[in-house]
Coordinates of C-alpha atoms in Angstrom, one line a residue:
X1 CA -28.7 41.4 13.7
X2 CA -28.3 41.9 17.4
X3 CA -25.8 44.3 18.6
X4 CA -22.7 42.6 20.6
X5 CA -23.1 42.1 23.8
X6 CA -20.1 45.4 25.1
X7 CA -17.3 44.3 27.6
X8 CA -16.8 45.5 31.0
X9 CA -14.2 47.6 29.8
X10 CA -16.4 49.1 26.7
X11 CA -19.2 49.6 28.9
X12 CA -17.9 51.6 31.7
X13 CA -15.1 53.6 29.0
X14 CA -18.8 54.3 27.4
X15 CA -20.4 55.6 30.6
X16 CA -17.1 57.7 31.0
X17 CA -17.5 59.6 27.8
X18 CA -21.2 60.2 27.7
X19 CA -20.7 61.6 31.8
X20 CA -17.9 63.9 30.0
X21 CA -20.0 64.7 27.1
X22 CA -23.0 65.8 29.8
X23 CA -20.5 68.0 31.8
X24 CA -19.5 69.7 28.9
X25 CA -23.0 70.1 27.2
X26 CA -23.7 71.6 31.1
X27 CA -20.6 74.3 30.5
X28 CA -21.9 75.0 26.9
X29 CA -25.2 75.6 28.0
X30 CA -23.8 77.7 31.3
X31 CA -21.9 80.1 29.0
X32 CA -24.7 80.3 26.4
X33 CA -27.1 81.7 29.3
X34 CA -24.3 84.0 30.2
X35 CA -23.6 85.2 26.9
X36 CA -27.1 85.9 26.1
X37 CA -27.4 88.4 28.2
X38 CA -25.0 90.4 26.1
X39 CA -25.3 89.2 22.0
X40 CA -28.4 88.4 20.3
X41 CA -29.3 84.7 20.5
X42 CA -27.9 84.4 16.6
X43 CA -25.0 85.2 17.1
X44 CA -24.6 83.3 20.0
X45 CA -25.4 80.6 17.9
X46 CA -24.1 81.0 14.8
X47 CA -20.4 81.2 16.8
X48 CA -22.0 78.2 18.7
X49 CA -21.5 76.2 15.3
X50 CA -19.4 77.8 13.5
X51 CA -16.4 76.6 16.3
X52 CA -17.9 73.3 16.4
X53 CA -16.4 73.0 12.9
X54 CA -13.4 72.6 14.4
X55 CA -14.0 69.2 16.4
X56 CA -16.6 68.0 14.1
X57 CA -14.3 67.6 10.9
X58 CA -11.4 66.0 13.0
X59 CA -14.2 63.8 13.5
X60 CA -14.6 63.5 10.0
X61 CA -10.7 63.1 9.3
X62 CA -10.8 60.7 11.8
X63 CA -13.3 58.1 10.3
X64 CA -12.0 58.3 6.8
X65 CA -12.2 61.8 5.6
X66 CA -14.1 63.3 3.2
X67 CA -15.5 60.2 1.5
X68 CA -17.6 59.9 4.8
X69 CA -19.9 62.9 3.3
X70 CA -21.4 60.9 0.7
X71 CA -24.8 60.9 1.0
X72 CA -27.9 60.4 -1.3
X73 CA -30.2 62.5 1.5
X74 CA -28.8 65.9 1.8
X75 CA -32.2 67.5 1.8
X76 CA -32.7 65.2 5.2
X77 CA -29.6 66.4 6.5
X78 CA -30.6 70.5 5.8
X79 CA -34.4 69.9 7.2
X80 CA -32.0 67.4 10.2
X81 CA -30.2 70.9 10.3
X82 CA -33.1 73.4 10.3
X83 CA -35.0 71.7 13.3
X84 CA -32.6 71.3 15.0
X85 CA -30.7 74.9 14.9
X86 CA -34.6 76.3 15.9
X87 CA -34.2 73.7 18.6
X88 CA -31.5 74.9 19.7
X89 CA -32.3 78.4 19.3
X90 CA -35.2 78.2 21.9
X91 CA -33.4 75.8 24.4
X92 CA -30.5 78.9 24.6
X93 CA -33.6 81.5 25.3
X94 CA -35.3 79.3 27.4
X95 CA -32.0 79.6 29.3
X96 CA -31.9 83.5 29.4
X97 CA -35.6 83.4 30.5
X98 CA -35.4 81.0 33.2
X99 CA -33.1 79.3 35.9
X100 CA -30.6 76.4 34.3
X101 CA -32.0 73.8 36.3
X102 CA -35.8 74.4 35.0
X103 CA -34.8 74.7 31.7
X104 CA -32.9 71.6 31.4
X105 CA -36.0 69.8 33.6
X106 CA -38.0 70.9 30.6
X107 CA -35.7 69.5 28.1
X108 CA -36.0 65.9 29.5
X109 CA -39.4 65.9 28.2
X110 CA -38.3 65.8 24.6
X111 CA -38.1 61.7 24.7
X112 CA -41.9 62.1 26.0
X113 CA -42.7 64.3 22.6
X114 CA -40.7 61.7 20.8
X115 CA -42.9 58.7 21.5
X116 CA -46.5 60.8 21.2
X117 CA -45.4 62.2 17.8
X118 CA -43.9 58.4 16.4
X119 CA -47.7 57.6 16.1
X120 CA -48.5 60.3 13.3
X121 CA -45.3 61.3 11.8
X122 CA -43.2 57.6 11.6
X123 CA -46.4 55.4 12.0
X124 CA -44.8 53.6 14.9
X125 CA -46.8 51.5 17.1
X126 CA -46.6 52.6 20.7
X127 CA -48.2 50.0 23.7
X128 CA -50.3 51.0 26.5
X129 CA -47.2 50.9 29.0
X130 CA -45.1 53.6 26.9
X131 CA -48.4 55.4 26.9
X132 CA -48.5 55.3 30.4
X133 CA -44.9 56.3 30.5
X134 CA -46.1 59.7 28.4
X135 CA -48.7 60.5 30.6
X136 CA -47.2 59.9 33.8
X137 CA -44.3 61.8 31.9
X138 CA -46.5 64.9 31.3
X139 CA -48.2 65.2 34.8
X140 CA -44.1 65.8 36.4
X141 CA -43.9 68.4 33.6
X142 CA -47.3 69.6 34.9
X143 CA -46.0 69.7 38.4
X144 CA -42.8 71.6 36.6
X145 CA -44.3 74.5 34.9
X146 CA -48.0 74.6 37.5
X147 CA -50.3 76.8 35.1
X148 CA -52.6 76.9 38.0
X149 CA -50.1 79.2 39.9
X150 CA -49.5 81.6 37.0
X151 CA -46.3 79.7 36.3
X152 CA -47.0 79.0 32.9
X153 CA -44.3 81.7 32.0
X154 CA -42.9 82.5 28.4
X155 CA -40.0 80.8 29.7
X156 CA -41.7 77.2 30.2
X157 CA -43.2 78.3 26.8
X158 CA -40.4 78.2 25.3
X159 CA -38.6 75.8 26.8
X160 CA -41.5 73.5 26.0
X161 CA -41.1 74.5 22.1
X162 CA -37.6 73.5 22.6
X163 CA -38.4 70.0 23.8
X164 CA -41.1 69.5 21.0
X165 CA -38.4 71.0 18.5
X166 CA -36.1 68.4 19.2
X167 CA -38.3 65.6 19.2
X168 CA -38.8 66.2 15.7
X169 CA -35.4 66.5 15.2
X170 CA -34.6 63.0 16.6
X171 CA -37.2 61.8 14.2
X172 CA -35.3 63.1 11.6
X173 CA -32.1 61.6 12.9
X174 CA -33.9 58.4 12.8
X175 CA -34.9 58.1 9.9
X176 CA -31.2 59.4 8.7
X177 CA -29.6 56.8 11.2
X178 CA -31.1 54.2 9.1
X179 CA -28.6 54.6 5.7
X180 CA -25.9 57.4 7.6
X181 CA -23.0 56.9 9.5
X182 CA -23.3 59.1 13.1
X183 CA -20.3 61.2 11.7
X184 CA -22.1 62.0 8.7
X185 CA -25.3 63.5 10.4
X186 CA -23.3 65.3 12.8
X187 CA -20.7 67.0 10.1
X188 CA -23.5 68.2 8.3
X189 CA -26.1 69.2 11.0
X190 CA -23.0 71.7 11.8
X191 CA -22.3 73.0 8.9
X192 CA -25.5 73.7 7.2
X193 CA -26.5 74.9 11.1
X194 CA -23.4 77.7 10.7
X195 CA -24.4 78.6 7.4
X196 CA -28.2 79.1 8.4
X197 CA -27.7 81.0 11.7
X198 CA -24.7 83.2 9.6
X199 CA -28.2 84.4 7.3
X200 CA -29.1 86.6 10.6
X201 CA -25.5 87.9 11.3
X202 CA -26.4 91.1 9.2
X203 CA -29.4 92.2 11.0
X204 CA -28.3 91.6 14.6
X205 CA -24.4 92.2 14.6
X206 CA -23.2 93.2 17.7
X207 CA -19.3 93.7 18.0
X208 CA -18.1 91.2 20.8
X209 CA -15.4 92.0 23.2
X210 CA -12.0 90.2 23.2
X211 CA -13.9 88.4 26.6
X212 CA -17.0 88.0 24.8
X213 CA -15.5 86.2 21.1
X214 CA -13.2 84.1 23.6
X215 CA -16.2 82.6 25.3
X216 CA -18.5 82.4 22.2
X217 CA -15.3 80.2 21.0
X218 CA -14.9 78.6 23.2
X219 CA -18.7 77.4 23.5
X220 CA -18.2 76.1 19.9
X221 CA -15.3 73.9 20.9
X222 CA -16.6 72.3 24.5
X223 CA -20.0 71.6 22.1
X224 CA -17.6 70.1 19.9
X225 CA -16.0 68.1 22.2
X226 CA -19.6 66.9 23.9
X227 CA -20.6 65.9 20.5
X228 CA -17.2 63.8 20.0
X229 CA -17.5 61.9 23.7
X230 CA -21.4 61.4 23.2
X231 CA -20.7 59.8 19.2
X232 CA -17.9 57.8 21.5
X233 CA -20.0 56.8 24.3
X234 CA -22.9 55.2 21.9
X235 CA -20.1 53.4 19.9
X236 CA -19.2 51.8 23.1
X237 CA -22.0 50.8 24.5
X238 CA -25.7 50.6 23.5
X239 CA -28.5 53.3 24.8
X240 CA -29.6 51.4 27.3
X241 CA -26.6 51.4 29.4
X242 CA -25.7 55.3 28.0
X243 CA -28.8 56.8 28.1
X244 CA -29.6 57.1 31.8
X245 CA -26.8 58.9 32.5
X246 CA -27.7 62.1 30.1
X247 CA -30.0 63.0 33.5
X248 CA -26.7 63.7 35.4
X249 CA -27.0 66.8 33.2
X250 CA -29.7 68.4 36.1
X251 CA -27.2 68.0 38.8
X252 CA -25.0 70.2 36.9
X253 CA -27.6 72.5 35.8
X254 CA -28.2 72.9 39.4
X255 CA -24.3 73.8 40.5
X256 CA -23.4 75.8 37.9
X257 CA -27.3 78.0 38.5
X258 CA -26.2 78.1 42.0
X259 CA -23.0 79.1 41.5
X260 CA -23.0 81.6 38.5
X261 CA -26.5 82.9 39.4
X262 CA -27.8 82.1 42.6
X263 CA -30.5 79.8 41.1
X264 CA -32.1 77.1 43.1
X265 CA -34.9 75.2 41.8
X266 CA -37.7 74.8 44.0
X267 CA -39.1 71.6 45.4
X268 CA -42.2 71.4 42.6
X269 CA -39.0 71.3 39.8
X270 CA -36.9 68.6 41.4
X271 CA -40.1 66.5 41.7
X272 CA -41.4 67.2 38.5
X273 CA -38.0 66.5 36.9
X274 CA -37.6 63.0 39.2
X275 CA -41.1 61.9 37.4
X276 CA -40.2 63.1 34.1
X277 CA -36.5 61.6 34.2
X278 CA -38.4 58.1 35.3
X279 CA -41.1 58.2 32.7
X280 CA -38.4 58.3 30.4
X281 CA -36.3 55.4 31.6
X282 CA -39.4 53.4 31.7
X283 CA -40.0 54.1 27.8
X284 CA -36.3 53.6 27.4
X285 CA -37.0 50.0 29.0
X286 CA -39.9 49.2 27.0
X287 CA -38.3 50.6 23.5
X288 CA -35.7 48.3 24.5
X289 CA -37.4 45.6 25.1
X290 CA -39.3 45.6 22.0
X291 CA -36.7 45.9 20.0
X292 CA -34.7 42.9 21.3
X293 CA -38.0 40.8 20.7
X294 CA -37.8 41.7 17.3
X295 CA -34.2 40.5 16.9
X296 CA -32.6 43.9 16.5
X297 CA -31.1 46.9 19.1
X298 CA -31.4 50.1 18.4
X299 CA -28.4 51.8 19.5
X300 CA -29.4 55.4 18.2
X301 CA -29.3 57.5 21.7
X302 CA -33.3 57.8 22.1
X303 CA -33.0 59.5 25.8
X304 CA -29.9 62.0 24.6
X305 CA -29.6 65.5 25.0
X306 CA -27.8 67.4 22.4
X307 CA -28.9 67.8 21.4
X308 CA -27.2 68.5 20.5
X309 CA -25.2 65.6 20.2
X310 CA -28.7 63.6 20.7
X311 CA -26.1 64.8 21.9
X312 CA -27.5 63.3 23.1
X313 CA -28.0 62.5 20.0
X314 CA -26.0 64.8 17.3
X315 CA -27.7 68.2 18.6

């Protein structure tokens, strides 16, 4: 069945909350660079999670309480969970190894890993003009990273795992998005992420500050919130009027590196980012496309980055 055709209204309070959920996916990932400096990178993101609790079961209250947990895949959810915490883990390195705005350049190329991988792992069929899309897609991550310059840095190593992590991860969500509510998948992708990053707390402890706990706190609840805006941005409105506007998430990638740590990305960045970011409109298009031809719409938030939610989608 197609998906209703949204409103004026739905649309543009839909492009509202997904540009709120971006800004404060930017802050979360602004104050996880700036704690990792300090704590180790699990508890970072064990508190990361553990906060996100919070929002995430007035989510669940909110869309009829604990009868929403029912499932009959809770081993999807836990392996949802365990790719996407080591995801997640990697994205907030890639952060302490490298300037915000490259690493979040980097992270756009998750979608690209998405459509490669769909052939082998979900047996989807992918044309020769979303092929084209990944390659042309892959040459602005080349002109990203430039091996040939001795760029090729554990950073963009990293932050490369990262983007392949969470492609896998939104395979997973797929596949749960197909018999799971979005409130489901995000309830437990926190808590079985809190419980798995807690099984590292013993080795790495580090005693944070009153200043250090408030921010780590803190983190948990604007990831919270971005996870909340970005479920109520894709309820609004389907991904192809929601997803472009995840890529608003380099601008502010770029102010607060600026700001906070006199980051600038160079020229080769913001051009290998404008190619990546239009490669993946172009397979948003085509995904889009198809799917309408085939009398349904995916609304699942393909292009997201939360990964997150996807955050975008449910990261």
């Amino acid at each position: 069945m197609a998906h209703p055709i949204p409103t004026h209204l739905q649309a543009r309070s839909g492009i509202v909350s997904m540009l709120l959920a971006v800004f404060l996916y930017a802050v979360l990932n602004a104050l996880a660079k700036h704690l990792a400096a300090d704590y180790p990178l699990a508890e970072v993101t064990f508190f990361r999670n553990a906060f996100a609790l919070l929002p995430a079961t007035a989510m669940l209250a909110r869309a009829g309480g604990w009868r929403s947990l029912r499932t009959e895949h809770l081993g999807g959810h836990f392996w949802r969970a365990a790719i996407g915490l080591t995801s997640m883990v990697l994205l907030f390195l890639s952060y302490h190894l490298m300037p915000m705005a490259d690493a979040v350049a980097l992270s756009f190329s998750a979608p690209l890993f998405l459509t490669a991988l769909s052939v082998p792992v979900l047996g989807e069929r992918v044309g020769p003009y979303r092929w084209g899309a990944v390659a042309v897609g892959f040459a602005g991550v080349l002109v990203i990273v430039q091996p040939g310059s001795g760029m090729l840095n554990t950073g963009a190593l990293v932050g490369l795992s990262a983007a392949v992590a969470y492609a896998f991860a939104m395979m997973a969500m797929r596949q749960l998005g197909r018999t799971e509510a979005p409130v489901t998948t995000v309830f437990y992708f926190t808590a079985f992420s809190t419980l798995l990053s807690a099984v590292a707390l013993p080795f790495v402890w580090t005693m944070p500050t009153a200043e250090g706990f408030a921010l780590m706190a803190a983190m948990g609840l604007v990831g919270g919130g971005a996870q909340y805006f970005a479920t109520r941005a894709y309820s609004l409105a389907p991904a192809a009027v929601i997803s472009p506007f995840n890529y608003a998430g380099i601008l502010w990638a770029c102010l607060f590196g600026w700001l906070f740590w006199g980051d600038w990305p160079g020229a080769h960045v913001l051009a290998g980012a404008a190619i990546v970011i239009a490669s993946g409109l172009l397979i948003l298009i085509r995904e889009t496309r198809r799917r309408a031809e085939a009398g349904t719409c995916d609304t699942s938030p393909v292009l997201s980055r939360t990964l997150p939610l996807s955050t975008g989608r449910k990261h």
